Coordinates of C-alpha atoms and ligand atoms in Angstrom, one line a residue:
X1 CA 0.0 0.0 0.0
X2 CA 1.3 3.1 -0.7
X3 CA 2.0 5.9 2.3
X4 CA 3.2 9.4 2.9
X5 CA 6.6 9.3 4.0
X6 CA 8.9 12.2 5.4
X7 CA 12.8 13.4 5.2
X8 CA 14.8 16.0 6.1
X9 CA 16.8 15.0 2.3
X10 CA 15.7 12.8 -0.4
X11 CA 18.6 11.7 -2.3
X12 CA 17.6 10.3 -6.0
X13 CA 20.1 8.1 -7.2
X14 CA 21.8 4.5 -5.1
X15 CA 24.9 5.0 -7.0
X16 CA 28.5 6.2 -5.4
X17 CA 27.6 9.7 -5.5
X18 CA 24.1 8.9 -4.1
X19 CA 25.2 6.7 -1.1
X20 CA 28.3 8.6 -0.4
X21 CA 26.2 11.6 0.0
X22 CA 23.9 9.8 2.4
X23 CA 26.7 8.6 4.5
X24 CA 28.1 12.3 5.0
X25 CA 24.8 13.6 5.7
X26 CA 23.7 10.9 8.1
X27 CA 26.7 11.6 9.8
X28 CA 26.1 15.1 10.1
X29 CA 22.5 13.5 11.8
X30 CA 20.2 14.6 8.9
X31 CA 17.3 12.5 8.1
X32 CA 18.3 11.0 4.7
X33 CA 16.1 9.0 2.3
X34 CA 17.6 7.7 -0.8
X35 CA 15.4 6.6 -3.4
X36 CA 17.3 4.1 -6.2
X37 CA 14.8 3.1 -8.8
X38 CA 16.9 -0.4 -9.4
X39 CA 19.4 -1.8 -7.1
X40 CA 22.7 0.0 -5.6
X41 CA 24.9 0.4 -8.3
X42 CA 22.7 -0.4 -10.7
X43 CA 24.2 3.1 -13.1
X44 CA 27.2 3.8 -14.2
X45 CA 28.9 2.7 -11.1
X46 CA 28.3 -1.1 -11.2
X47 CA 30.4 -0.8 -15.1
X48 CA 33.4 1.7 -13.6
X49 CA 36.6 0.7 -14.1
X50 CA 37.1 2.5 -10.4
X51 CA 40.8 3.7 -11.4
X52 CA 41.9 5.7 -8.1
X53 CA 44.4 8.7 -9.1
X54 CA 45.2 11.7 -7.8
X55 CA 46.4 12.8 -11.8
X56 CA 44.4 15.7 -12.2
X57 CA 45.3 19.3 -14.2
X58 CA 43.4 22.0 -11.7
X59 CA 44.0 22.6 -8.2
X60 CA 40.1 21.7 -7.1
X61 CA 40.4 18.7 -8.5
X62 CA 43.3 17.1 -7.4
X63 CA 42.5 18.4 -3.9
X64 CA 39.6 16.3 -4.3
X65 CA 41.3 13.3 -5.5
X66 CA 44.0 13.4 -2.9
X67 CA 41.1 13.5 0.0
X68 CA 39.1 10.3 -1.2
X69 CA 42.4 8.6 -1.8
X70 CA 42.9 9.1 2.0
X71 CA 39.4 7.5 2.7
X72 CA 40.0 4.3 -0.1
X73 CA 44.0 4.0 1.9
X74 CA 41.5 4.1 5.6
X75 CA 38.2 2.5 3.9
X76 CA 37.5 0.2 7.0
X77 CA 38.0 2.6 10.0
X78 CA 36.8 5.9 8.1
X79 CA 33.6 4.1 6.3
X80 CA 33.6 0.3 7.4
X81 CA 33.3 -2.3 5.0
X82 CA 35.2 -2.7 2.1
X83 CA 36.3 -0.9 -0.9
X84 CA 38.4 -3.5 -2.1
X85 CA 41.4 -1.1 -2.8
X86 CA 44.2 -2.3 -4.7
X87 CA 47.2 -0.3 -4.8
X88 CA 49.0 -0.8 -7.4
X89 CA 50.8 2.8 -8.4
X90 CA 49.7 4.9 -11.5
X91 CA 51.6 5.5 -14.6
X92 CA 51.2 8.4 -17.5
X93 CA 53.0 8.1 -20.6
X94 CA 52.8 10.8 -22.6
X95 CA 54.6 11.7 -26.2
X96 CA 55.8 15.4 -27.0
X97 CA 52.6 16.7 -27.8
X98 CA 51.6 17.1 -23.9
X99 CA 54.8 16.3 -22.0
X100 CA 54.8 20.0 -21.4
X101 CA 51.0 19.9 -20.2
X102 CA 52.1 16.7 -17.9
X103 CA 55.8 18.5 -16.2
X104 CA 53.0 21.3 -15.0
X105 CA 50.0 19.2 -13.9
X106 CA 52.7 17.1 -11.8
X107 CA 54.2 20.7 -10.4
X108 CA 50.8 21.3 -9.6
X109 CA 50.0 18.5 -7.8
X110 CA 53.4 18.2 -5.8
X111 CA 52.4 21.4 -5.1
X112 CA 49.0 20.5 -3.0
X113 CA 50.9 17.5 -1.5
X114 CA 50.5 14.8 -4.2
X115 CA 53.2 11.9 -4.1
X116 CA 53.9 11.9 -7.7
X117 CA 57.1 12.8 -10.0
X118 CA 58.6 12.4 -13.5
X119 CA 60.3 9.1 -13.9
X120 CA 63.3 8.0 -15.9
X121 CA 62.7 5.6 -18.8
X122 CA 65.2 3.1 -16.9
X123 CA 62.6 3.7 -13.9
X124 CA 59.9 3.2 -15.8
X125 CA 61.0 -0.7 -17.0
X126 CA 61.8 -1.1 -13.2
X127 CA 58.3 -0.6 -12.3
X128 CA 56.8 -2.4 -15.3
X129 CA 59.8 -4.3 -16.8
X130 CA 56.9 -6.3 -19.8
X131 CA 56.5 -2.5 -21.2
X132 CA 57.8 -0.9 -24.3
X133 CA 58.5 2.6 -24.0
X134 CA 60.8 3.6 -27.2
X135 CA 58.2 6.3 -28.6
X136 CA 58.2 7.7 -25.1
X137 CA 58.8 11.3 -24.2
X138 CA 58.0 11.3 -20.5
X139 CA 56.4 9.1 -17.7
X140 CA 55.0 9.9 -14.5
X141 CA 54.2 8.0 -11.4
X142 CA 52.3 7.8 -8.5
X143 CA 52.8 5.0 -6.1
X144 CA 49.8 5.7 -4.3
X145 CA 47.6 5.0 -7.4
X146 CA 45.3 1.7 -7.7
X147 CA 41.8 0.9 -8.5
X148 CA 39.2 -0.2 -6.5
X149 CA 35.5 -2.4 -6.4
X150 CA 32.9 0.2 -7.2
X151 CA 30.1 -1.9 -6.1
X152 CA 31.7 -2.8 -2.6
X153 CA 32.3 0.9 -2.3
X154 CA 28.6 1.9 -2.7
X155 CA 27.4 -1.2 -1.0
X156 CA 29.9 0.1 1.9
X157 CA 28.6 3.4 1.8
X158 CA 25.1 2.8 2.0
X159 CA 25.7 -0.1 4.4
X160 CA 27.4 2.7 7.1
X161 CA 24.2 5.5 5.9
X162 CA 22.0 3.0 7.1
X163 CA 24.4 2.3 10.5
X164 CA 23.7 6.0 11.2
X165 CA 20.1 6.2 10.6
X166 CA 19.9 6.7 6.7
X167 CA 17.0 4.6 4.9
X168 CA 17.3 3.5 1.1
X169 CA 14.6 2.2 -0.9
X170 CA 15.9 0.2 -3.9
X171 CA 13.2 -0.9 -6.7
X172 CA 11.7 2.4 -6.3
X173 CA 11.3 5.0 -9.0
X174 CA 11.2 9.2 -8.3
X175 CA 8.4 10.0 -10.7
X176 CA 8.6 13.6 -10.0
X177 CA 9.8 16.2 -7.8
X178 CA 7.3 18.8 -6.3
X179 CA 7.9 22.2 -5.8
X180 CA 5.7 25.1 -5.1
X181 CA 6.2 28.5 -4.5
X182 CA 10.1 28.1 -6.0
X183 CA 10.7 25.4 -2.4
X184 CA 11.1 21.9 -2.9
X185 CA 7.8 20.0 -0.8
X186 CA 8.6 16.5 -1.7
X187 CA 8.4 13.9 -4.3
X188 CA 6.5 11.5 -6.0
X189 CA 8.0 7.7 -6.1
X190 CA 6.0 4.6 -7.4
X191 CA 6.3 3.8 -3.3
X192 CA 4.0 7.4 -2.9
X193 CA 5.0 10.7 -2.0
X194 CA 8.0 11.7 0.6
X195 CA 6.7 15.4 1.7
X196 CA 10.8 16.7 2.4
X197 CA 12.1 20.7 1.6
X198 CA 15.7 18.6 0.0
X199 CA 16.0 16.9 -2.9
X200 CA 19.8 16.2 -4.1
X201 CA 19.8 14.3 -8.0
X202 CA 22.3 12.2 -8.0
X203 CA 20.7 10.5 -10.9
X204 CA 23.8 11.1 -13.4
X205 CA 22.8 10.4 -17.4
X206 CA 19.2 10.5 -16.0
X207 CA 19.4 13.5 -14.2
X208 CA 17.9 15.9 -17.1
X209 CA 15.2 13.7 -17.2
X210 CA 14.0 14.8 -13.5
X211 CA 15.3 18.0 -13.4
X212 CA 13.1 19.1 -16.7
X213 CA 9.5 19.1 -16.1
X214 CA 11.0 21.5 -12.7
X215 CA 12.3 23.9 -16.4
X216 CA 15.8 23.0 -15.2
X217 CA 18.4 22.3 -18.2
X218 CA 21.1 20.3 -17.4
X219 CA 23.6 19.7 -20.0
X220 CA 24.6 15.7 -19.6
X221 CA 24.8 13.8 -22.3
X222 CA 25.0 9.7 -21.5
X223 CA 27.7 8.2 -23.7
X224 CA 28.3 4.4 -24.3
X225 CA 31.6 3.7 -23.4
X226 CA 33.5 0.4 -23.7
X227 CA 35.7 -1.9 -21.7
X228 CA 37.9 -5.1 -23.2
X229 CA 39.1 -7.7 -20.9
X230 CA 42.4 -9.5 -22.0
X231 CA 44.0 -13.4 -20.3
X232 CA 47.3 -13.2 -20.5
X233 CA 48.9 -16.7 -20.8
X234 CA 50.3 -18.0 -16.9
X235 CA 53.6 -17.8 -17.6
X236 CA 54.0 -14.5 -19.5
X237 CA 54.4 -11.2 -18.1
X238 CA 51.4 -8.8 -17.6
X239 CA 51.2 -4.8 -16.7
X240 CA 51.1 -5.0 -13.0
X241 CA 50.0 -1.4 -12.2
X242 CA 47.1 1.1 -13.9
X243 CA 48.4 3.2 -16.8
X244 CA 47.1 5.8 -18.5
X245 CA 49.0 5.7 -21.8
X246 CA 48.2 8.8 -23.8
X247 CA 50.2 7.9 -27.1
X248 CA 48.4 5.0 -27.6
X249 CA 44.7 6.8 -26.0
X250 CA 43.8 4.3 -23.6
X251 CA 43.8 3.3 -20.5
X252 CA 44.2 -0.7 -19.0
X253 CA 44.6 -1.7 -15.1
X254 CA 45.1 -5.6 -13.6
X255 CA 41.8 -7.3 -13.2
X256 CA 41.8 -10.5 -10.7
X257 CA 44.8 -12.4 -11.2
X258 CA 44.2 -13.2 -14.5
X259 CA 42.7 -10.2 -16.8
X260 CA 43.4 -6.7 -17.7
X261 CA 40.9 -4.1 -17.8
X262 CA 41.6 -1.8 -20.8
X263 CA 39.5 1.5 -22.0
X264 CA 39.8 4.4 -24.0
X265 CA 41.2 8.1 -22.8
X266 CA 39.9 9.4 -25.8
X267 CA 36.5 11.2 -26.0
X268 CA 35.4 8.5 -28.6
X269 CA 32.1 7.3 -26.8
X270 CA 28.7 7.3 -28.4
X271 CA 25.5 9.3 -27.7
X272 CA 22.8 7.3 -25.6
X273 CA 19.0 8.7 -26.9
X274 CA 17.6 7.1 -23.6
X275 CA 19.6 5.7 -21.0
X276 CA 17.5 2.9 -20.0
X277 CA 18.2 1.5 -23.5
X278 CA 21.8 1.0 -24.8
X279 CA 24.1 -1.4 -26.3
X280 CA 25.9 -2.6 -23.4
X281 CA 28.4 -5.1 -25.1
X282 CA 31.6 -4.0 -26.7
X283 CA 31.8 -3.6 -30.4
X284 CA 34.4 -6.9 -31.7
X285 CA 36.5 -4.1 -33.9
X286 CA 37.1 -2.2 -30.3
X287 CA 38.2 -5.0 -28.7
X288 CA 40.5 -5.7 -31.3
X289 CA 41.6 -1.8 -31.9
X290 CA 42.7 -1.8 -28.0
X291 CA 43.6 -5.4 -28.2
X292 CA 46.3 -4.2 -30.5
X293 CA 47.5 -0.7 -28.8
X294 CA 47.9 -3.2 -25.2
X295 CA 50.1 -5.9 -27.2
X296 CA 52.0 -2.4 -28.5
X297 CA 52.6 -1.3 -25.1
X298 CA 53.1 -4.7 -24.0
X299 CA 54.8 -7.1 -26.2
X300 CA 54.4 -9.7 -24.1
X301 CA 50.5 -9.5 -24.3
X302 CA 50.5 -9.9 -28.4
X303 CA 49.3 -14.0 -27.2
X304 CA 46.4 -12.9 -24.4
X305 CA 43.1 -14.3 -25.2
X306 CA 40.3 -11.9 -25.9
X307 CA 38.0 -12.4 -23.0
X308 CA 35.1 -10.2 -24.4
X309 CA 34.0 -6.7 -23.1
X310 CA 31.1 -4.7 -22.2
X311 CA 29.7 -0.6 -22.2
X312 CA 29.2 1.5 -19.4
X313 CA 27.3 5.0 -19.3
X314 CA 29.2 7.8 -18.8
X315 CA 27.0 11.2 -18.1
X316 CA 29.0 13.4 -19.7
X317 CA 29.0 17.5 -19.4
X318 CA 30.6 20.1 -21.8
X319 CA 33.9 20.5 -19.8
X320 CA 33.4 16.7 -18.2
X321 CA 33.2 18.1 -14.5
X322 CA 30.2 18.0 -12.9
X323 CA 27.6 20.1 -11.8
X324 CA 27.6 20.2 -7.4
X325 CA 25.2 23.2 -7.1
X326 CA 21.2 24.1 -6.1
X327 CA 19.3 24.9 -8.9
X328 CA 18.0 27.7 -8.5
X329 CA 19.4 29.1 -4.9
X330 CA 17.3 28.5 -2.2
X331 CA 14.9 26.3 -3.6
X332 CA 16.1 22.8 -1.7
X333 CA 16.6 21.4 -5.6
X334 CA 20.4 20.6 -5.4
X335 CA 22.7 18.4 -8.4
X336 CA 25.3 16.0 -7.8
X337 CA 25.2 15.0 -11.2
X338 CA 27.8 14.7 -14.8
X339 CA 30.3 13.3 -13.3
X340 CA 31.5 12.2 -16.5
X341 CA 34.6 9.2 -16.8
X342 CA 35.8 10.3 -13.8
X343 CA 33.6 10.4 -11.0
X344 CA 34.0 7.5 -8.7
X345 CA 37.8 8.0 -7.8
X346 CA 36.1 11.7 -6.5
X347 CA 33.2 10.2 -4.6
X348 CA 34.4 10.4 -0.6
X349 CA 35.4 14.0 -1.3
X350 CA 31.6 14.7 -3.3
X351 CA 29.7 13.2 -0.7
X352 CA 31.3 15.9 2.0
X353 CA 30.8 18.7 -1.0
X354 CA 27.2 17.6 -0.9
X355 CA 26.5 17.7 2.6
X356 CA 28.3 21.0 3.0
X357 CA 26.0 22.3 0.3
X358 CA 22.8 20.9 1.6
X359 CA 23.9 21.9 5.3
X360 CA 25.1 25.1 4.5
X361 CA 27.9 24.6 6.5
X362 CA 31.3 23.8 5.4
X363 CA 33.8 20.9 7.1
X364 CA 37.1 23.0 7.4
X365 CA 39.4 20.0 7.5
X366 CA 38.6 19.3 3.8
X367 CA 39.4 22.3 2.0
X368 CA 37.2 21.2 -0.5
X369 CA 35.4 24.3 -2.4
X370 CA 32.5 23.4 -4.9
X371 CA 32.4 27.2 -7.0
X372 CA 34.3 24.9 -10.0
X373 CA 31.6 22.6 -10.6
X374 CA 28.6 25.4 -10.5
X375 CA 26.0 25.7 -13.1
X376 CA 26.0 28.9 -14.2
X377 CA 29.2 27.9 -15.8
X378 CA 27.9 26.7 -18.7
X379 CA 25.6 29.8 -19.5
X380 CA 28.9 32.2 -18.6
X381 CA 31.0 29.9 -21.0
X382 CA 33.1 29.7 -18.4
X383 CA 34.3 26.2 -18.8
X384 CA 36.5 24.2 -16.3
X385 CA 39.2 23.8 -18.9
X386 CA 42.6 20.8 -18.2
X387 CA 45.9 21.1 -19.6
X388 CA 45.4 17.3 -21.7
X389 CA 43.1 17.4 -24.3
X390 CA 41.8 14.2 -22.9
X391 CA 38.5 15.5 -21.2
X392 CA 38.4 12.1 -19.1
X393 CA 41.5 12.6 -17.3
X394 CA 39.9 16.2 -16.0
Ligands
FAD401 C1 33.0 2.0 -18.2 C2 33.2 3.1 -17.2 C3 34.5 3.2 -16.7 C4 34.7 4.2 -15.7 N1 35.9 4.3 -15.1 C5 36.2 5.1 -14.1 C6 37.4 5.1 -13.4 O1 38.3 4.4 -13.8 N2 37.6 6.0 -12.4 C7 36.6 6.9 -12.0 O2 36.8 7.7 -11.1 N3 35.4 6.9 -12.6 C8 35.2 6.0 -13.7 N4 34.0 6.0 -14.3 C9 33.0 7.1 -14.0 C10 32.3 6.7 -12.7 O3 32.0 5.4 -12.6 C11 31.0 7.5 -12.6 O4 31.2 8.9 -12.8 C12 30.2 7.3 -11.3 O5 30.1 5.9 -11.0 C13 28.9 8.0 -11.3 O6 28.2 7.6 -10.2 P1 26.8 8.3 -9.9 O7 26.3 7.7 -8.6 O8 26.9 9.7 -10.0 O9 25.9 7.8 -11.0 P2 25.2 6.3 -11.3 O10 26.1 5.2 -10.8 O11 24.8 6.3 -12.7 O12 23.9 6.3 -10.4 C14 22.7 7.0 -10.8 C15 21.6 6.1 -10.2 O13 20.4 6.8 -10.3 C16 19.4 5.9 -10.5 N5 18.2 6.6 -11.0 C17 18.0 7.1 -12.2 N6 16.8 7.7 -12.3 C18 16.2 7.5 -11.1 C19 14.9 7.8 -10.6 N7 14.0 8.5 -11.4 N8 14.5 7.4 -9.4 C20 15.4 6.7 -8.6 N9 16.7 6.4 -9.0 C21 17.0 6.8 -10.3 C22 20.0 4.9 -11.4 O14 19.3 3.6 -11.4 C23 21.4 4.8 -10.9 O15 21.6 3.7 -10.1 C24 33.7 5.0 -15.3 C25 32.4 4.9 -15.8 C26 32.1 3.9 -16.7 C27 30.8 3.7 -17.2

């Protein structure tokens, strides 16, 4: 039977972003509700390859990154649970075209405290010795870098919301959000309506869709985006840490014992109309295109066995950062949405962004400011612009 439910916050959206921002507002003892029309993970989070790096070409953002590494290095006593974090270091190989871009993002982050530096091509074979690196300009490494599980994450976070008083409904849909007078005064699910002055979308590629009939534009476009999975054979060498190679434009990590994980840092995904319905297998001439640039990198990989692939859904804005703002001011509608190829690694320092917004009050041990990621950006053409020209590494 349908009832009438209440909530300081209603959070639409069970995935990273959604659950980390109900365990940071639980913790700050606000009555959360977050509504997830499928299951946890269900989005764009249960298909991450959950690549943690701190590799990022603006201040904000590697701020950001360098805080939620913290929490993945402390997962168990910060959150509880698991995030499955693998630590494996982090490698950028870039050619001549962006070494220059690369020497100043590292500067920059050395500069907020980053553990990263420019590596010698004799370094570089010490810390993968199965890699080719002739066509190489520069390399740089972080040692702190490693991917994670993005489902234990979010199952983690919403397991700890729920330890401090946060509910989530799964199998339940946000029809609509209510507002009168320019205020936020609930929402309609297909469980009935939660009367609540908060709403935060988290609802990534669908988040247009709710924030439209409210006359609210948000510019996120879902993308199809694909992932190939590669056996190496026992007794050959495989790449043992995460590397973002930008000569040959993709990206590959470890995966298990036995695969690698490889995807593309080029913007080459493919508009989604409606993203309940997409392709979500990988195209046989893309497995084989990055099957080819991985055996490149990695002689030694030339014999792996194809082990298939699949698509995930990126929602993806104009300048691939997202949108962290409330839409308009003061009307209790608030986005946490767009977050692009890039958002999980950010999710422990968005969910403390997110409370801060919602509670108007800041934590001052984070230094984490949200003004980048506002929506008026996009009207001001005022773009948060990276020194790479590949949008995903932001
Ligand atoms: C293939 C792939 C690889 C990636 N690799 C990386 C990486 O290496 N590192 C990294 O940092 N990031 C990566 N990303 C990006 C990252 O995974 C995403 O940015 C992040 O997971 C987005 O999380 P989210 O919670 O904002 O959105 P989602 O996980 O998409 O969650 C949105 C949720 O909203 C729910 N929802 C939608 N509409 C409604 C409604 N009306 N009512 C209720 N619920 C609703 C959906 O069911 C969904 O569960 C990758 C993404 C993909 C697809």
């Amino acid at each position: 039977m349908a009832h009438e439910q209440t909530a300081e916050v209603v959070i639409i959206g069970g995935g990273v972003t959604g659950t980390s921002a109900a365990l940071q507002l639980a913790s700050r003892r606000v009555r959360v509700l977050l509504v997830e029309k499928k299951f946890l993970a269900a989005g764009s989070t249960g298909r991450s390859s959950a690549v943690i790096r701190q590799h990022y070409s603006n201040e904000i953002t590697a701020r950001m990154a360098k805080y939620s590494l913290g929490v993945f290095q402390n997962f168990a006593s910060i959150v509880g649970g698991t995030a499955d974090f693998n630590n494996t270091g982090f490698l950028v190989l870039v050619s001549a075209r962006d070494e220059a871009g690369l020497r100043e993002n590292i500067a920059l982050q050395q500069s907020v405290g980053i553990n990263t530096k420019i590596i010698s091509l004799p370094e570089l074979r010490e810390i993968e010795p199965s890699i080719a690196a002739t066509d190489l300009v520069t390399a740089a490494y972080e040692p702190e870098g490693g991917y994670a599980d993005p489902v234990a994450t979010t199952q983690s976070f919403a397991d700890a919301a729920r330890a401090r008083g946060a509910e989530i409904w799964q199998d339940t849909r946000v029809a609509r959000v209510v507002m009168e007078r320019e205020r936020v005064v609930g929402v309609e699910t297909t469980r009935g309506f939660i009367s609540t002055p908060n709403v935060i979308n988290c609802a990534n590629a669908w988040a247009p869709g709710i924030a439209a009939p409210l006359g609210i534009s948000l510019p996120i476009q879902p993308e199809r985006h694909q992932i190939a999975l590669f056996q190496q054979q026992p007794q050959r060498e495989k790449p043992r840490v995460v590397i973002g190679d930008f000569v040959h434009q993709i990206y590959y990590r470890p995966e298990g014992p036995a695969l690698t994980l490889t995807g593309s840092v080029a913007p080459d995904g493919q508009p989604i109309a409606n993203p309940d319905e997409y392709n979500s297998s990988a195209d046989d001439e893309y497995i084989v295109r990055v099957g080819e640039c991985l055996a490149e990198r990695h002689p030694a990989m030339t014999h792996a066995f194809s082990k298939g692939g699949y698509s995930g859904m990126y929602g993806v804005t104009p300048d691939w950062h997202p949108i962290i703002d409330e839409i308009p001011q003061g009307s209790g509608f608030f986005v946490a949405a767009g977050f692009s190829g890039h958002g999980f690694k950010l999710s422990p320092a968005v969910g403390v962004m997110i409370a801060d917004m919602v509670t108007r009050q800041a934590q001052p041990t984070a230094q984490l400011e949200r003004a980048l990621f506002r929506y008026a950006r996009f009207a001001e053409n005022d773009l948060v612009r990276g020194k790479y020209e590949y949008s995903i590494i932001g």
